[in-house]
Amino acid sequence: MAELLRLEKVSKTFSPGTPQEKKALEDLSLTLEKGEFVTVIGSNGAGKTTLFGAVAGSFYPDRGRVVLDGEDVTFLPEHRRAKYIGRLFQDPLRGTAPHMTIEENLALAYHRAGGSFALRLTGKRERELFRERLAQLGLGLEDRMKSPVGLLSGGQRQALTLLMATLVTPKLLLLDEHTAALDPATAEKVLELTERTVAEERITCMMITHNISSALSLGSRTVMMDGGRIVLDLSGPERAGMTVPRLLELFRERAAHDLDNDRMLLER
């Protein structure tokens, strides 16, 4: 497979030289091949979201390089990377404009992926595309295209955000605990949509999750972080035969301490 993403010894410290100094990433190196679906786990403060921020361009690293599909994007602004990178957050309210209609939100996403950040009039062909893709969600949103997004439930908004992020297939999809704020039944529905979309569109994907079992069952590779570093990188037969107790044991060996995140341990 061909390489899609490479991080080379990326480091980032926030508020350096102050009492709030936080070393978020430390010489982190990671390579993703095209088509890989990688789950990312770790305690709060392990550096998971900061890793996504470095990839998406939310900030510039202090050291290191970020290379996307052969292009050095280390200092490419976030809005320019948005053409290639789709991203979903934990909060269903992020990623959509509540006072705009479903159709207008989809139009913004569609034209942004084409390099334009202006809302244009939606043509018949585009409207038919939006309706077709909405119907695939199975939520009846294709009949509510003129409804403001603010009227949708959290699960509906997250499903819509997923569609917006993949309407034009991105080079990379970043999912930052995108089902964590949803009730279990809705979270399962959105996760099913995610798996189907990623598989059908063959999207290279990284997904942060607190659920250890899901991290081991979804996708093709699992990365575990601690203290801004990658301490475990599992794939192939090693990952296929991995159990939660064995994973916790390996984490203790590599990180030199027990996993102390109650939420992860309860959801395993």
mmCIF file of N, CA, C and O in Angstrom, residues 111-184:
data_model
loop_
_atom_site.group_PDB
_atom_site.id
_atom_site.type_symbol
_atom_site.label_atom_id
_atom_site.label_comp_id
_atom_site.label_asym_id
_atom_site.label_seq_id
_atom_site.Cartn_x
_atom_site.Cartn_y
_atom_site.Cartn_z
ATOM 1 N N HIS A 111 -18.857 22.536 -1.483
ATOM 2 C CA HIS A 111 -18.015 23.527 -2.166
ATOM 3 C C HIS A 111 -16.683 23.737 -1.440
ATOM 4 O O HIS A 111 -15.675 24.019 -2.078
ATOM 5 N N ARG A 112 -16.680 23.569 -0.096
ATOM 6 C CA ARG A 112 -15.426 23.697 0.646
ATOM 7 C C ARG A 112 -14.444 22.617 0.217
ATOM 8 O O ARG A 112 -13.246 22.865 0.071
ATOM 9 N N ALA A 113 -14.964 21.406 0.012
ATOM 10 C CA ALA A 113 -14.090 20.315 -0.419
ATOM 11 C C ALA A 113 -13.534 20.570 -1.811
ATOM 12 O O ALA A 113 -12.504 20.017 -2.183
ATOM 13 N N GLY A 114 -14.213 21.450 -2.557
ATOM 14 C CA GLY A 114 -13.714 21.823 -3.874
ATOM 15 C C GLY A 114 -12.798 23.028 -3.843
ATOM 16 O O GLY A 114 -12.352 23.510 -4.878
ATOM 17 N N GLY A 115 -12.545 23.552 -2.630
ATOM 18 C CA GLY A 115 -11.620 24.668 -2.483
ATOM 19 C C GLY A 115 -12.279 26.008 -2.322
ATOM 20 O O GLY A 115 -11.602 27.033 -2.221
ATOM 21 N N SER A 116 -13.629 26.046 -2.298
ATOM 22 C CA SER A 116 -14.338 27.311 -2.141
ATOM 23 C C SER A 116 -14.993 27.377 -0.783
ATOM 24 O O SER A 116 -15.549 26.393 -0.298
ATOM 25 N N PHE A 117 -14.949 28.557 -0.143
ATOM 26 C CA PHE A 117 -15.549 28.722 1.177
ATOM 27 C C PHE A 117 -16.774 29.634 1.114
ATOM 28 O O PHE A 117 -17.263 30.101 2.127
ATOM 29 N N ALA A 118 -17.284 29.864 -0.090
ATOM 30 C CA ALA A 118 -18.477 30.693 -0.266
ATOM 31 C C ALA A 118 -19.689 29.812 -0.525
ATOM 32 O O ALA A 118 -19.589 28.782 -1.198
ATOM 33 N N LEU A 119 -20.819 30.178 0.041
ATOM 34 C CA LEU A 119 -22.059 29.448 -0.186
ATOM 35 C C LEU A 119 -22.604 29.829 -1.552
ATOM 36 O O LEU A 119 -22.856 30.991 -1.838
ATOM 37 N N ARG A 120 -22.799 28.830 -2.405
ATOM 38 C CA ARG A 120 -23.319 29.078 -3.735
ATOM 39 C C ARG A 120 -24.743 28.525 -3.842
ATOM 40 O O ARG A 120 -25.160 27.698 -3.032
ATOM 41 N N LEU A 121 -25.446 28.959 -4.860
ATOM 42 C CA LEU A 121 -26.774 28.411 -5.108
ATOM 43 C C LEU A 121 -26.655 26.934 -5.461
ATOM 44 O O LEU A 121 -25.753 26.533 -6.210
ATOM 45 N N THR A 122 -27.543 26.127 -4.915
ATOM 46 C CA THR A 122 -27.493 24.695 -5.155
ATOM 47 C C THR A 122 -28.237 24.361 -6.441
ATOM 48 O O THR A 122 -29.417 24.685 -6.590
ATOM 49 N N GLY A 123 -27.558 23.710 -7.367
ATOM 50 C CA GLY A 123 -28.171 23.321 -8.630
ATOM 51 C C GLY A 123 -28.954 22.029 -8.484
ATOM 52 O O GLY A 123 -28.878 21.339 -7.464
ATOM 53 N N LYS A 124 -29.690 21.696 -9.536
ATOM 54 C CA LYS A 124 -30.521 20.481 -9.509
ATOM 55 C C LYS A 124 -29.672 19.239 -9.308
ATOM 56 O O LYS A 124 -30.023 18.344 -8.535
ATOM 57 N N ARG A 125 -28.543 19.156 -10.001
ATOM 58 C CA ARG A 125 -27.685 17.971 -9.892
ATOM 59 C C ARG A 125 -27.170 17.806 -8.471
ATOM 60 O O ARG A 125 -27.157 16.704 -7.926
ATOM 61 N N GLU A 126 -26.740 18.909 -7.849
ATOM 62 C CA GLU A 126 -26.237 18.855 -6.488
ATOM 63 C C GLU A 126 -27.351 18.476 -5.514
ATOM 64 O O GLU A 126 -27.154 17.688 -4.594
ATOM 65 N N ARG A 127 -28.542 19.056 -5.731
ATOM 66 C CA ARG A 127 -29.672 18.765 -4.844
ATOM 67 C C ARG A 127 -30.033 17.279 -4.896
ATOM 68 O O ARG A 127 -30.337 16.666 -3.876
ATOM 69 N N GLU A 128 -29.975 16.704 -6.073
ATOM 70 C CA GLU A 128 -30.257 15.271 -6.223
ATOM 71 C C GLU A 128 -29.199 14.431 -5.529
ATOM 72 O O GLU A 128 -29.502 13.413 -4.916
ATOM 73 N N LEU A 129 -27.935 14.882 -5.620
ATOM 74 C CA LEU A 129 -26.853 14.186 -4.924
ATOM 75 C C LEU A 129 -27.071 14.232 -3.418
ATOM 76 O O LEU A 129 -26.946 13.201 -2.732
ATOM 77 N N PHE A 130 -27.408 15.412 -2.889
ATOM 78 C CA PHE A 130 -27.632 15.557 -1.452
ATOM 79 C C PHE A 130 -28.775 14.646 -0.999
ATOM 80 O O PHE A 130 -28.677 13.969 0.031
ATOM 81 N N ARG A 131 -29.868 14.636 -1.772
ATOM 82 C CA ARG A 131 -31.021 13.817 -1.406
ATOM 83 C C ARG A 131 -30.656 12.327 -1.391
ATOM 84 O O ARG A 131 -31.032 11.581 -0.486
ATOM 85 N N GLU A 132 -29.907 11.917 -2.396
ATOM 86 C CA GLU A 132 -29.496 10.514 -2.492
ATOM 87 C C GLU A 132 -28.618 10.108 -1.310
ATOM 88 O O GLU A 132 -28.833 9.059 -0.700
ATOM 89 N N ARG A 133 -27.660 10.958 -0.991
ATOM 90 C CA ARG A 133 -26.752 10.623 0.109
ATOM 91 C C ARG A 133 -27.463 10.686 1.456
ATOM 92 O O ARG A 133 -27.179 9.897 2.360
ATOM 93 N N LEU A 134 -28.387 11.632 1.631
ATOM 94 C CA LEU A 134 -29.159 11.710 2.870
ATOM 95 C C LEU A 134 -30.012 10.457 3.049
ATOM 96 O O LEU A 134 -30.145 9.937 4.158
ATOM 97 N N ALA A 135 -30.591 9.978 1.966
ATOM 98 C CA ALA A 135 -31.439 8.787 2.034
ATOM 99 C C ALA A 135 -30.648 7.574 2.521
ATOM 100 O O ALA A 135 -31.191 6.708 3.218
ATOM 101 N N GLN A 136 -29.380 7.519 2.187
ATOM 102 C CA GLN A 136 -28.537 6.400 2.600
ATOM 103 C C GLN A 136 -28.330 6.353 4.105
ATOM 104 O O GLN A 136 -27.978 5.312 4.652
ATOM 105 N N LEU A 137 -28.551 7.494 4.782
ATOM 106 C CA LEU A 137 -28.413 7.514 6.241
ATOM 107 C C LEU A 137 -29.558 6.769 6.917
ATOM 108 O O LEU A 137 -29.426 6.329 8.057
ATOM 109 N N GLY A 138 -30.695 6.660 6.228
ATOM 110 C CA GLY A 138 -31.837 5.948 6.793
ATOM 111 C C GLY A 138 -32.529 6.694 7.919
ATOM 112 O O GLY A 138 -33.168 6.073 8.783
ATOM 113 N N LEU A 139 -32.425 8.018 7.928
ATOM 114 C CA LEU A 139 -33.010 8.817 9.003
ATOM 115 C C LEU A 139 -34.145 9.727 8.520
ATOM 116 O O LEU A 139 -34.684 10.513 9.300
ATOM 117 N N GLY A 140 -34.484 9.628 7.253
ATOM 118 C CA GLY A 140 -35.558 10.453 6.710
ATOM 119 C C GLY A 140 -35.181 11.907 6.467
ATOM 120 O O GLY A 140 -36.054 12.733 6.197
ATOM 121 N N LEU A 141 -33.898 12.224 6.550
ATOM 122 C CA LEU A 141 -33.480 13.619 6.399
ATOM 123 C C LEU A 141 -33.605 14.115 4.964
ATOM 124 O O LEU A 141 -33.622 15.324 4.727
ATOM 125 N N GLU A 142 -33.715 13.200 4.013
ATOM 126 C CA GLU A 142 -33.865 13.620 2.618
ATOM 127 C C GLU A 142 -35.188 14.359 2.382
ATOM 128 O O GLU A 142 -35.326 15.093 1.408
ATOM 129 N N ASP A 143 -36.133 14.171 3.290
ATOM 130 C CA ASP A 143 -37.419 14.867 3.186
ATOM 131 C C ASP A 143 -37.458 16.134 4.038
ATOM 132 O O ASP A 143 -38.510 16.770 4.169
ATOM 133 N N ARG A 144 -36.315 16.489 4.625
ATOM 134 C CA ARG A 144 -36.262 17.668 5.501
ATOM 135 C C ARG A 144 -35.126 18.606 5.094
ATOM 136 O O ARG A 144 -34.560 19.301 5.918
ATOM 137 N N MET A 145 -34.808 18.631 3.819
ATOM 138 C CA MET A 145 -33.647 19.392 3.365
ATOM 139 C C MET A 145 -33.775 20.895 3.596
ATOM 140 O O MET A 145 -32.780 21.600 3.686
ATOM 141 N N LYS A 146 -35.002 21.381 3.727
ATOM 142 C CA LYS A 146 -35.213 22.807 3.970
ATOM 143 C C LYS A 146 -35.341 23.125 5.459
ATOM 144 O O LYS A 146 -35.566 24.286 5.831
ATOM 145 N N SER A 147 -35.171 22.117 6.319
ATOM 146 C CA SER A 147 -35.281 22.335 7.760
ATOM 147 C C SER A 147 -33.967 22.855 8.329
ATOM 148 O O SER A 147 -32.884 22.393 7.926
ATOM 149 N N PRO A 148 -34.024 23.794 9.284
ATOM 150 C CA PRO A 148 -32.792 24.247 9.952
ATOM 151 C C PRO A 148 -32.141 23.094 10.699
ATOM 152 O O PRO A 148 -32.837 22.278 11.326
ATOM 153 N N VAL A 149 -30.852 23.025 10.644
ATOM 154 C CA VAL A 149 -30.119 21.935 11.302
ATOM 155 C C VAL A 149 -30.317 21.972 12.814
ATOM 156 O O VAL A 149 -30.286 20.943 13.484
ATOM 157 N N GLY A 150 -30.573 23.172 13.365
ATOM 158 C CA GLY A 150 -30.775 23.301 14.803
ATOM 159 C C GLY A 150 -31.967 22.535 15.328
ATOM 160 O O GLY A 150 -32.084 22.313 16.542
ATOM 161 N N LEU A 151 -32.870 22.095 14.448
ATOM 162 C CA LEU A 151 -34.042 21.331 14.872
ATOM 163 C C LEU A 151 -33.764 19.830 14.974
ATOM 164 O O LEU A 151 -34.607 19.081 15.459
ATOM 165 N N LEU A 152 -32.597 19.404 14.520
ATOM 166 C CA LEU A 152 -32.273 17.977 14.539
ATOM 167 C C LEU A 152 -31.798 17.527 15.910
ATOM 168 O O LEU A 152 -31.292 18.316 16.704
ATOM 169 N N SER A 153 -31.946 16.237 16.162
ATOM 170 C CA SER A 153 -31.418 15.654 17.397
ATOM 171 C C SER A 153 -29.901 15.542 17.302
ATOM 172 O O SER A 153 -29.316 15.704 16.217
ATOM 173 N N GLY A 154 -29.255 15.242 18.450
ATOM 174 C CA GLY A 154 -27.797 15.098 18.455
ATOM 175 C C GLY A 154 -27.320 14.017 17.506
ATOM 176 O O GLY A 154 -26.343 14.196 16.771
ATOM 177 N N GLY A 155 -28.018 12.885 17.490
ATOM 178 C CA GLY A 155 -27.627 11.791 16.607
ATOM 179 C C GLY A 155 -27.794 12.142 15.139
ATOM 180 O O GLY A 155 -26.951 11.800 14.302
ATOM 181 N N GLN A 156 -28.905 12.831 14.822
ATOM 182 C CA GLN A 156 -29.135 13.257 13.447
ATOM 183 C C GLN A 156 -28.068 14.246 12.997
ATOM 184 O O GLN A 156 -27.579 14.179 11.870
ATOM 185 N N ARG A 157 -27.696 15.165 13.893
ATOM 186 C CA ARG A 157 -26.670 16.157 13.539
ATOM 187 C C ARG A 157 -25.314 15.494 13.337
ATOM 188 O O ARG A 157 -24.563 15.863 12.428
ATOM 189 N N GLN A 158 -25.003 14.495 14.162
ATOM 190 C CA GLN A 158 -23.716 13.834 14.009
ATOM 191 C C GLN A 158 -23.680 13.014 12.721
ATOM 192 O O GLN A 158 -22.648 12.962 12.036
ATOM 193 N N ALA A 159 -24.805 12.379 12.385
ATOM 194 C CA ALA A 159 -24.879 11.636 11.127
ATOM 195 C C ALA A 159 -24.735 12.594 9.943
ATOM 196 O O ALA A 159 -24.059 12.283 8.949
ATOM 197 N N LEU A 160 -25.372 13.770 10.044
ATOM 198 C CA LEU A 160 -25.256 14.773 8.991
ATOM 199 C C LEU A 160 -23.817 15.274 8.877
ATOM 200 O O LEU A 160 -23.289 15.446 7.769
ATOM 201 N N THR A 161 -23.172 15.497 10.017
ATOM 202 C CA THR A 161 -21.782 15.956 10.008
ATOM 203 C C THR A 161 -20.872 14.926 9.359
ATOM 204 O O THR A 161 -19.937 15.268 8.623
ATOM 205 N N LEU A 162 -21.138 13.645 9.626
ATOM 206 C CA LEU A 162 -20.373 12.569 8.989
ATOM 207 C C LEU A 162 -20.554 12.628 7.477
ATOM 208 O O LEU A 162 -19.580 12.502 6.718
ATOM 209 N N LEU A 163 -21.793 12.839 7.040
ATOM 210 C CA LEU A 163 -22.059 12.941 5.603
ATOM 211 C C LEU A 163 -21.349 14.155 5.013
ATOM 212 O O LEU A 163 -20.755 14.077 3.933
ATOM 213 N N MET A 164 -21.381 15.292 5.725
ATOM 214 C CA MET A 164 -20.721 16.499 5.243
ATOM 215 C C MET A 164 -19.219 16.286 5.091
ATOM 216 O O MET A 164 -18.585 16.788 4.157
ATOM 217 N N ALA A 165 -18.636 15.528 6.023
ATOM 218 C CA ALA A 165 -17.189 15.303 6.007
ATOM 219 C C ALA A 165 -16.760 14.345 4.901
ATOM 220 O O ALA A 165 -15.582 14.310 4.527
ATOM 221 N N THR A 166 -17.719 13.558 4.392
ATOM 222 C CA THR A 166 -17.372 12.540 3.393
ATOM 223 C C THR A 166 -18.130 12.725 2.077
ATOM 224 O O THR A 166 -18.039 11.873 1.204
ATOM 225 N N LEU A 167 -18.872 13.824 1.957
ATOM 226 C CA LEU A 167 -19.659 14.082 0.745
ATOM 227 C C LEU A 167 -18.761 14.066 -0.484
ATOM 228 O O LEU A 167 -19.088 13.488 -1.515
ATOM 229 N N VAL A 168 -17.629 14.745 -0.368
ATOM 230 C CA VAL A 168 -16.539 14.588 -1.328
ATOM 231 C C VAL A 168 -15.464 13.820 -0.576
ATOM 232 O O VAL A 168 -14.980 14.278 0.455
ATOM 233 N N THR A 169 -15.126 12.639 -1.046
ATOM 234 C CA THR A 169 -14.254 11.737 -0.292
ATOM 235 C C THR A 169 -12.953 12.424 0.113
ATOM 236 O O THR A 169 -12.166 12.852 -0.750
ATOM 237 N N PRO A 170 -12.709 12.562 1.423
ATOM 238 C CA PRO A 170 -11.470 13.212 1.877
ATOM 239 C C PRO A 170 -10.291 12.248 1.789
ATOM 240 O O PRO A 170 -10.474 11.027 1.713
ATOM 241 N N LYS A 171 -9.107 12.800 1.796
ATOM 242 C CA LYS A 171 -7.925 11.942 1.842
ATOM 243 C C LYS A 171 -7.826 11.264 3.199
ATOM 244 O O LYS A 171 -7.358 10.128 3.308
ATOM 245 N N LEU A 172 -8.273 11.988 4.239
ATOM 246 C CA LEU A 172 -8.159 11.480 5.599
ATOM 247 C C LEU A 172 -9.371 11.924 6.405
ATOM 248 O O LEU A 172 -9.808 13.068 6.308
ATOM 249 N N LEU A 173 -9.908 11.005 7.216
ATOM 250 C CA LEU A 173 -11.042 11.308 8.081
ATOM 251 C C LEU A 173 -10.606 11.140 9.533
ATOM 252 O O LEU A 173 -10.097 10.087 9.922
ATOM 253 N N LEU A 174 -10.809 12.199 10.337
ATOM 254 C CA LEU A 174 -10.446 12.190 11.751
ATOM 255 C C LEU A 174 -11.726 12.184 12.586
ATOM 256 O O LEU A 174 -12.530 13.115 12.490
ATOM 257 N N LEU A 175 -11.900 11.166 13.417
ATOM 258 C CA LEU A 175 -13.092 11.032 14.253
ATOM 259 C C LEU A 175 -12.676 11.118 15.712
ATOM 260 O O LEU A 175 -12.076 10.194 16.247
ATOM 261 N N ASP A 176 -12.998 12.249 16.345
ATOM 262 C CA ASP A 176 -12.552 12.515 17.710
ATOM 263 C C ASP A 176 -13.678 12.184 18.694
ATOM 264 O O ASP A 176 -14.461 13.050 19.069
ATOM 265 N N GLU A 177 -13.786 10.904 19.071
ATOM 266 C CA GLU A 177 -14.842 10.434 19.970
ATOM 267 C C GLU A 177 -16.215 10.920 19.507
ATOM 268 O O GLU A 177 -17.012 11.448 20.287
ATOM 269 N N HIS A 178 -16.510 10.733 18.234
ATOM 270 C CA HIS A 178 -17.696 11.339 17.626
ATOM 271 C C HIS A 178 -19.023 10.717 18.061
ATOM 272 O O HIS A 178 -20.079 11.238 17.714
ATOM 273 N N THR A 179 -18.965 9.620 18.841
ATOM 274 C CA THR A 179 -20.214 9.037 19.350
ATOM 275 C C THR A 179 -20.324 9.151 20.869
ATOM 276 O O THR A 179 -21.311 8.712 21.449
ATOM 277 N N ALA A 180 -19.334 9.763 21.514
ATOM 278 C CA ALA A 180 -19.268 9.761 22.983
ATOM 279 C C ALA A 180 -20.417 10.521 23.642
ATOM 280 O O ALA A 180 -20.836 10.194 24.749
ATOM 281 N N ALA A 181 -20.945 11.557 22.982
ATOM 282 C CA ALA A 181 -21.991 12.386 23.591
ATOM 283 C C ALA A 181 -23.397 11.877 23.275
ATOM 284 O O ALA A 181 -24.379 12.490 23.696
ATOM 285 N N LEU A 182 -23.497 10.775 22.555
ATOM 286 C CA LEU A 182 -24.798 10.247 22.142
ATOM 287 C C LEU A 182 -25.244 9.126 23.069
ATOM 288 O O LEU A 182 -24.422 8.461 23.704
ATOM 289 N N ASP A 183 -26.554 8.885 23.135
ATOM 290 C CA ASP A 183 -27.051 7.758 23.917
ATOM 291 C C ASP A 183 -26.611 6.468 23.229
ATOM 292 O O ASP A 183 -26.298 6.458 22.029
ATOM 293 N N PRO A 184 -26.540 5.347 23.969
ATOM 294 C CA PRO A 184 -25.980 4.103 23.420
ATOM 295 C C PRO A 184 -26.592 3.656 22.095
ATOM 296 O O PRO A 184 -25.870 3.265 21.179
#
